[in-house]
C-alpha positions as semicolon CSV with decimal commas, in nm:
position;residue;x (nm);y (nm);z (nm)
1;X;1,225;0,778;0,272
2;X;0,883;0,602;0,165
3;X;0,810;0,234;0,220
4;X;0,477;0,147;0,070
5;X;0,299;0,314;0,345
6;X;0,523;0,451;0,592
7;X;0,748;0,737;0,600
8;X;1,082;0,697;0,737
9;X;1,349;0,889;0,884
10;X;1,641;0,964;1,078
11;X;1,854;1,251;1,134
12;X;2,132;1,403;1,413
13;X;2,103;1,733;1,547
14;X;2,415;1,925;1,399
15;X;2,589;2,240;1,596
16;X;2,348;2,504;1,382
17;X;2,039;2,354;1,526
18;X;2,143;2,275;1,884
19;X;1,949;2,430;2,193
20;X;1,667;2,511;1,917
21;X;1,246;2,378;1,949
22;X;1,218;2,057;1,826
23;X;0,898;2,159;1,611
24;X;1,182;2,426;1,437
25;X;1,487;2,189;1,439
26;X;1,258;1,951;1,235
27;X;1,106;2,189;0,987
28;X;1,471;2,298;0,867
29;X;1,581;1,870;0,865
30;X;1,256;1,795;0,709
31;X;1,118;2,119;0,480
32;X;0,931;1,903;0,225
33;X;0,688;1,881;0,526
34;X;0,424;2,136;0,681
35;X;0,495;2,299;1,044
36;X;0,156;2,139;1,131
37;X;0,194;1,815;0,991
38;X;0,550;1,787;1,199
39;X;0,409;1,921;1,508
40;X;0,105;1,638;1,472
41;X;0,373;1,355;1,458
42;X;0,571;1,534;1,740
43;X;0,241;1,509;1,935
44;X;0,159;1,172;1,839
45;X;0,518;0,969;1,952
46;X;0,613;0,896;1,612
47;X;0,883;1,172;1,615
48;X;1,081;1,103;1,866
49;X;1,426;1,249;2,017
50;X;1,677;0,956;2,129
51;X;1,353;0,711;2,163
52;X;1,191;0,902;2,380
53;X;0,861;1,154;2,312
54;X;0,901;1,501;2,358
55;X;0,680;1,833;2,311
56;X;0,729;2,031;2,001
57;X;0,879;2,335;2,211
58;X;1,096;2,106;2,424
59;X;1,470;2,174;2,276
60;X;1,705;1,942;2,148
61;X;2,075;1,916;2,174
62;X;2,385;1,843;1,975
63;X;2,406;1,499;1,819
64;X;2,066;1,391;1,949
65;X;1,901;1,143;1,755
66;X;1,552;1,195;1,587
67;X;1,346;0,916;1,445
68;X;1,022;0,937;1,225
69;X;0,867;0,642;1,145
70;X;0,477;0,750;1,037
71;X;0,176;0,624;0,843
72;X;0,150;0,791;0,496
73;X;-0,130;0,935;0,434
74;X;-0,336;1,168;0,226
75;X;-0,192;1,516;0,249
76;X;-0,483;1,730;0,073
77;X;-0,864;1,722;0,074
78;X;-0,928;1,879;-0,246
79;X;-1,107;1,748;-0,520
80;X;-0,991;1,648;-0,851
81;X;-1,119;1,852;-1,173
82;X;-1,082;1,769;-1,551
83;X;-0,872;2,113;-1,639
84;X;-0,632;2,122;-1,922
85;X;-0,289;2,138;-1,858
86;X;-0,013;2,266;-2,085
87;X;0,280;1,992;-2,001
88;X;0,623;2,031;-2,101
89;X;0,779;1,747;-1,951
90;X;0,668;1,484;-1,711
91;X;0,834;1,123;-1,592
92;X;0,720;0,963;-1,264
93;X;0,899;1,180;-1,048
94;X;0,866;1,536;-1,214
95;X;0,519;1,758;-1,368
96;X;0,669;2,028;-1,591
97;X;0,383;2,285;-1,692
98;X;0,351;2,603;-1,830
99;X;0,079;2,761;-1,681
100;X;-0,111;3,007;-1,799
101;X;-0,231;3,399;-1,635
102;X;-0,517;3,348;-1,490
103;X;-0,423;3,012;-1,339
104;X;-0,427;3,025;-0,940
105;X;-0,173;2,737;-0,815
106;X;-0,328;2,687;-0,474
107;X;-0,675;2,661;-0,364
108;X;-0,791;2,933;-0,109
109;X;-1,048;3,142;-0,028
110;X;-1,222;3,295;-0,288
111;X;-1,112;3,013;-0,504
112;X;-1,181;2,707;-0,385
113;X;-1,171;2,530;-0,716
114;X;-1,080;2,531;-1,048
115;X;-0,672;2,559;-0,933
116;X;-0,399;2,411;-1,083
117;X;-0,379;2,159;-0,733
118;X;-0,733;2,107;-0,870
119;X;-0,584;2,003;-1,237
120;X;-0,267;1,821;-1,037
121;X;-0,502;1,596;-0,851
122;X;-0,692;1,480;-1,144
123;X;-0,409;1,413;-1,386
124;X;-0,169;1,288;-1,112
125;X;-0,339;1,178;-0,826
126;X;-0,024;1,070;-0,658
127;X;0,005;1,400;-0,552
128;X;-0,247;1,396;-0,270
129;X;0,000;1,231;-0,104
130;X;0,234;1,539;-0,078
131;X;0,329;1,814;0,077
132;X;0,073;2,065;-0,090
133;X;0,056;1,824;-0,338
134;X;0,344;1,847;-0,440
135;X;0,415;2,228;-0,527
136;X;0,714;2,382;-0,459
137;X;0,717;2,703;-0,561
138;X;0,465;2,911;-0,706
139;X;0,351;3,164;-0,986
140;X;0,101;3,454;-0,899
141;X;-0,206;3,387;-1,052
142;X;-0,130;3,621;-1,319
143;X;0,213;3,536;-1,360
144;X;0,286;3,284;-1,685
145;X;0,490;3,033;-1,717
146;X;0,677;2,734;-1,638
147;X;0,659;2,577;-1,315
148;X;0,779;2,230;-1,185
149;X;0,564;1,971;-0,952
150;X;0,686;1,656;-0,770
151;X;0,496;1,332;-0,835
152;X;0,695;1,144;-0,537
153;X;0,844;1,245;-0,211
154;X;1,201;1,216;-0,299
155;X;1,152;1,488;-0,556
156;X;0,929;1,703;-0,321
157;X;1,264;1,640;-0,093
158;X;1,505;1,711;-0,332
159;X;1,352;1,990;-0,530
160;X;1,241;2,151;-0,169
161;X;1,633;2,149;-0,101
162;X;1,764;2,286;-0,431
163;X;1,564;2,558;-0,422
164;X;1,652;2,637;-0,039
165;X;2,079;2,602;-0,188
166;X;1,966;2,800;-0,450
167;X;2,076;2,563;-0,692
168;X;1,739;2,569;-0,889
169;X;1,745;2,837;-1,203
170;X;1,446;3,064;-1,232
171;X;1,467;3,278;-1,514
172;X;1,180;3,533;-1,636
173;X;1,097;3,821;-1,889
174;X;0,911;4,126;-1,788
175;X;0,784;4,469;-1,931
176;X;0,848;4,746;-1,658
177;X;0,725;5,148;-1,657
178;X;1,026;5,345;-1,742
179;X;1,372;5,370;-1,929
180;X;1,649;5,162;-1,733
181;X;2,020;5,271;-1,811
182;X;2,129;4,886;-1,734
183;X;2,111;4,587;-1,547
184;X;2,125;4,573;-1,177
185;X;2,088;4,328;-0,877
186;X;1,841;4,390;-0,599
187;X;1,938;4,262;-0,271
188;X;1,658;4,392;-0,023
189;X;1,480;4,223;0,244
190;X;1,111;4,156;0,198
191;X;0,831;4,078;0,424
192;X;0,475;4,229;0,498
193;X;0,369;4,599;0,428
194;X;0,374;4,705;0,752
195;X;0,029;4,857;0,670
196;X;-0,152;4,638;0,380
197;X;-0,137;4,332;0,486
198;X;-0,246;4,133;0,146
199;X;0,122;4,321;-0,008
200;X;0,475;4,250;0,027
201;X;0,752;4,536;0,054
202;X;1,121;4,569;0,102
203;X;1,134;4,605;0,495
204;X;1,421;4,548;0,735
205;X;1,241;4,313;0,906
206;X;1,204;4,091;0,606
207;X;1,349;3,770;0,434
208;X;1,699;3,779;0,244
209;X;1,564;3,828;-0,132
210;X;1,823;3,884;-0,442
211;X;1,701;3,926;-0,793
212;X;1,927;3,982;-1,112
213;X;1,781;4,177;-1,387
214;X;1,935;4,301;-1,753
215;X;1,820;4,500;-1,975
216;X;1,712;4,289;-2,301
217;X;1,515;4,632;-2,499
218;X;1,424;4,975;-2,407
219;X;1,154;5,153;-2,512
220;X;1,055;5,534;-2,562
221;X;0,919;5,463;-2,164
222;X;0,926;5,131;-2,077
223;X;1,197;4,817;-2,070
224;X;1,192;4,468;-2,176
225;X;1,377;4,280;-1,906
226;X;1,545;3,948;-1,768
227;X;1,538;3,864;-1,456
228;X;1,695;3,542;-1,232
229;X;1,613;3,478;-0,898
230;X;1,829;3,363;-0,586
231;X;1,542;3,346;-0,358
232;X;1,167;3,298;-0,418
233;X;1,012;3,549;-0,184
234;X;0,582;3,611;-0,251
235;X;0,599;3,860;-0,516
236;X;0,987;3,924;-0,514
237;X;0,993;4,027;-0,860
238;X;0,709;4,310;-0,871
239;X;0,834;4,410;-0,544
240;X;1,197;4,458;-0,627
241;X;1,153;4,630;-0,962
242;X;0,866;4,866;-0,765
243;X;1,118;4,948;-0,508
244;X;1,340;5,026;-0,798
245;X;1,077;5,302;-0,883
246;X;1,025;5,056;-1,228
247;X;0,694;4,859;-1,152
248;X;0,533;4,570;-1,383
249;X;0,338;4,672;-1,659
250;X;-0,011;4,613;-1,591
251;X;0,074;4,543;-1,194
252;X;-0,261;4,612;-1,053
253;X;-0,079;4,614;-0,658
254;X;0,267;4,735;-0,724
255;X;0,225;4,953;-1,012
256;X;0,034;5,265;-0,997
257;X;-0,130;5,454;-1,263
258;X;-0,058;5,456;-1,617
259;X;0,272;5,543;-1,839
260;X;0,204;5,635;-2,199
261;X;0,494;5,735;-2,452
262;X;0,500;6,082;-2,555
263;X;0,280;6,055;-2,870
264;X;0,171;5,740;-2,852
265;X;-0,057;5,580;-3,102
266;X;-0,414;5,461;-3,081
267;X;-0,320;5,154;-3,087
268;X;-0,013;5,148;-2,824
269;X;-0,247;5,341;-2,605
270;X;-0,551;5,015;-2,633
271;X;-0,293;4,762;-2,559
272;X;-0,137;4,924;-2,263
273;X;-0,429;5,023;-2,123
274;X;-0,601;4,673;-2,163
275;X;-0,282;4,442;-2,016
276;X;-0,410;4,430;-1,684
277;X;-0,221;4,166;-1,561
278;X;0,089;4,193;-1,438
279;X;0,407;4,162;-1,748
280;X;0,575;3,880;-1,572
281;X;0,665;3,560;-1,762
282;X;0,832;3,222;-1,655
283;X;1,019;3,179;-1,925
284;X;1,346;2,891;-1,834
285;X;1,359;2,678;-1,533
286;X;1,670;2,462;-1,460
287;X;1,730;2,203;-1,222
288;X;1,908;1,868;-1,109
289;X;1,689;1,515;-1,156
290;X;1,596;1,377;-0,826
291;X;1,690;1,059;-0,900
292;X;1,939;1,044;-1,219
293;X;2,074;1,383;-1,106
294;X;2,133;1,465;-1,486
295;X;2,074;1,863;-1,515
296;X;1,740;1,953;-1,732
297;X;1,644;2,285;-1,844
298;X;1,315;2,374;-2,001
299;X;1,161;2,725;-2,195
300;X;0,885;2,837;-2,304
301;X;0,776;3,146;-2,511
302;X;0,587;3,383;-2,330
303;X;0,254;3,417;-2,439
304;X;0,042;3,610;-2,689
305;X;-0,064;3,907;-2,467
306;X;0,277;3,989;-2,356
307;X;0,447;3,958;-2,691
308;X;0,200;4,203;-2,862
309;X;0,233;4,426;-2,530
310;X;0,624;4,395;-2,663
311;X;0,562;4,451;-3,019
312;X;0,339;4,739;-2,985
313;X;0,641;4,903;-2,775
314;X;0,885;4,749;-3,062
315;X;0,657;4,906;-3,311
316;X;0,607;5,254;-3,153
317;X;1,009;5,347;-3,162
318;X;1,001;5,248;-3,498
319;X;0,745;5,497;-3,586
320;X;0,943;5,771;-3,370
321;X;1,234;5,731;-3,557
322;X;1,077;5,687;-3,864
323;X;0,881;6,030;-3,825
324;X;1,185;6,193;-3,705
325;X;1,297;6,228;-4,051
């Protein structure tokens, strides 16, 4: 917990983390913090194991006792910018936006401003206080859609945890190449290509990942989709649905070179060829309160590009048919 400026905690080893680092016993009793930030106040004394200072790769042992009892302090370094932000719901615990493609969440090379941490820090400033200030999970940069963001540490704590239970409901649309027959689950591991290291793929060596999809329309070659998440690996959608030899539309990593419809249209052919982001929307997010632990759901539309990409699909089986006659 959080009193005015400390941060407080204590917690006993249970069986599943016995004989384990300390540094890796405390990151799974205390995710909504960093590795580094953990292994600072391991360094520092004010993590301690039964009262007494240990290293982070020292192990612990059933039913010790570990204490935190640190200065808060700022969390992030970046600066605070004047960006719009699209809110769908906010109270002094919970940021509910829907952010637009285009949008990069965290700052990083290449883009060291102009973020949505950027926006965060400006209309919140709370948040510098947090673990990554206070993101959870994340959208692609040109993924759209809605997204939550903790405003105080026992939402970063409890949000952190319902995601890790999987008791957090993602649910998005998407356009993929091809005609599915139905819906399916993916349950593939996923990690990093083994030989480009900026992409994910479905690898043995990788993380559990599970993603639900149904079929919502087909078209004469591609498929309007729904898909829920279990986990949130980077990329798990585009990289499932790839594996599944159906890549996003407009997936400039995953998804190769263009599908058109036997006789498509001039104008089918201009708007597939000019969605160049990835299809991928956002579009529900469901979750427990922090603090009145009332269940709140959210949705939003997805956004222009993506429903004339579907209309122009929509549009070209009607002319099919039409002509078929």
């Amino acid at each position: 917990m959080t009193l005015e400026n400390r941060i407080t905690a204590e917690f006993t080893i249970p069986p599943e983390l016995s004989d384990r680092r300390l540094d890796q016993a405390a990151a799974e009793l205390m995710p909504e913090h960093s590795r580094s930030r953990l292994q600072g106040w391991i360094k520092t004394g004010v993590l301690t194991v039964n009262g007494k200072t240990y290293r982070p790769r020292d192990k612990v042992m059933l039913d010790d006792r570990l204490q935190l009892d640190a200065e808060h302090e700022a969390q992030v370094t970046w600066q605070a910018e004047k960006i719009s932000l699209d809110i769908v719901y906010e109270d002094e615990h919970l940021l509910v936006i829907n952010k637009p493609a285009g949008l990069v969440v965290h700052p990083a090379a290449g883009h060291a401003d102009g973020t949505l941490v950027n926006a965060l820090l400006h209309h919140a400033p709370e948040v510098e206080n947090l673990p990554r200030a206070g993101i959870v999970h994340r959208l692609d940069k040109d993924t759209s859609g809605i997204m939550v963001v903790a405003r105080s540490l026992v939402a970063h704590t409890s949000l952190v945890n319902q995601l890790q239970t999987r008791t957090m409901g993602r649910e998005y649309e998407a356009v993929v190449v091809g005609t599915m027959t139905g819906g399916a689950t993916v349950d593939e591991p996923i990690g990093r290509h083994p030989r480009e290291r900026k992409k994910m793929a479905v690898v043995a060596s990788g993380k559990p990942a599970v993603t639900h999809y149904r079929v919502l329309e087909r078209f004469a070659a591609h498929t309007f989709i729904h898909c829920k998440l279990e986990s949130g690996r980077t990329h798990q959608i585009r990289v499932h649905l790839a594996h599944r030899r159906h890549p996003l539309v407009g997936d400039q990593m995953y998804g190769g070179r263009l599908r058109l419809p036997k006789g498509s249209s001039e104008a089918l052919r201009e708007v597939l060829s000019g969605f160049q982001r990835q299809a991928l929307h956002a579009r529900k997010l469901t979750l427990e309160h922090p603090v009145s632990g009332e269940t709140l759901s959210w949705e939003v539309f997805r956004p222009e590009d993506m429903d004339v990409l579907v209309h122009a699909l929509r549009a070209h089986i009607l002319e099919r048919d039409a002509n078929a006659f």
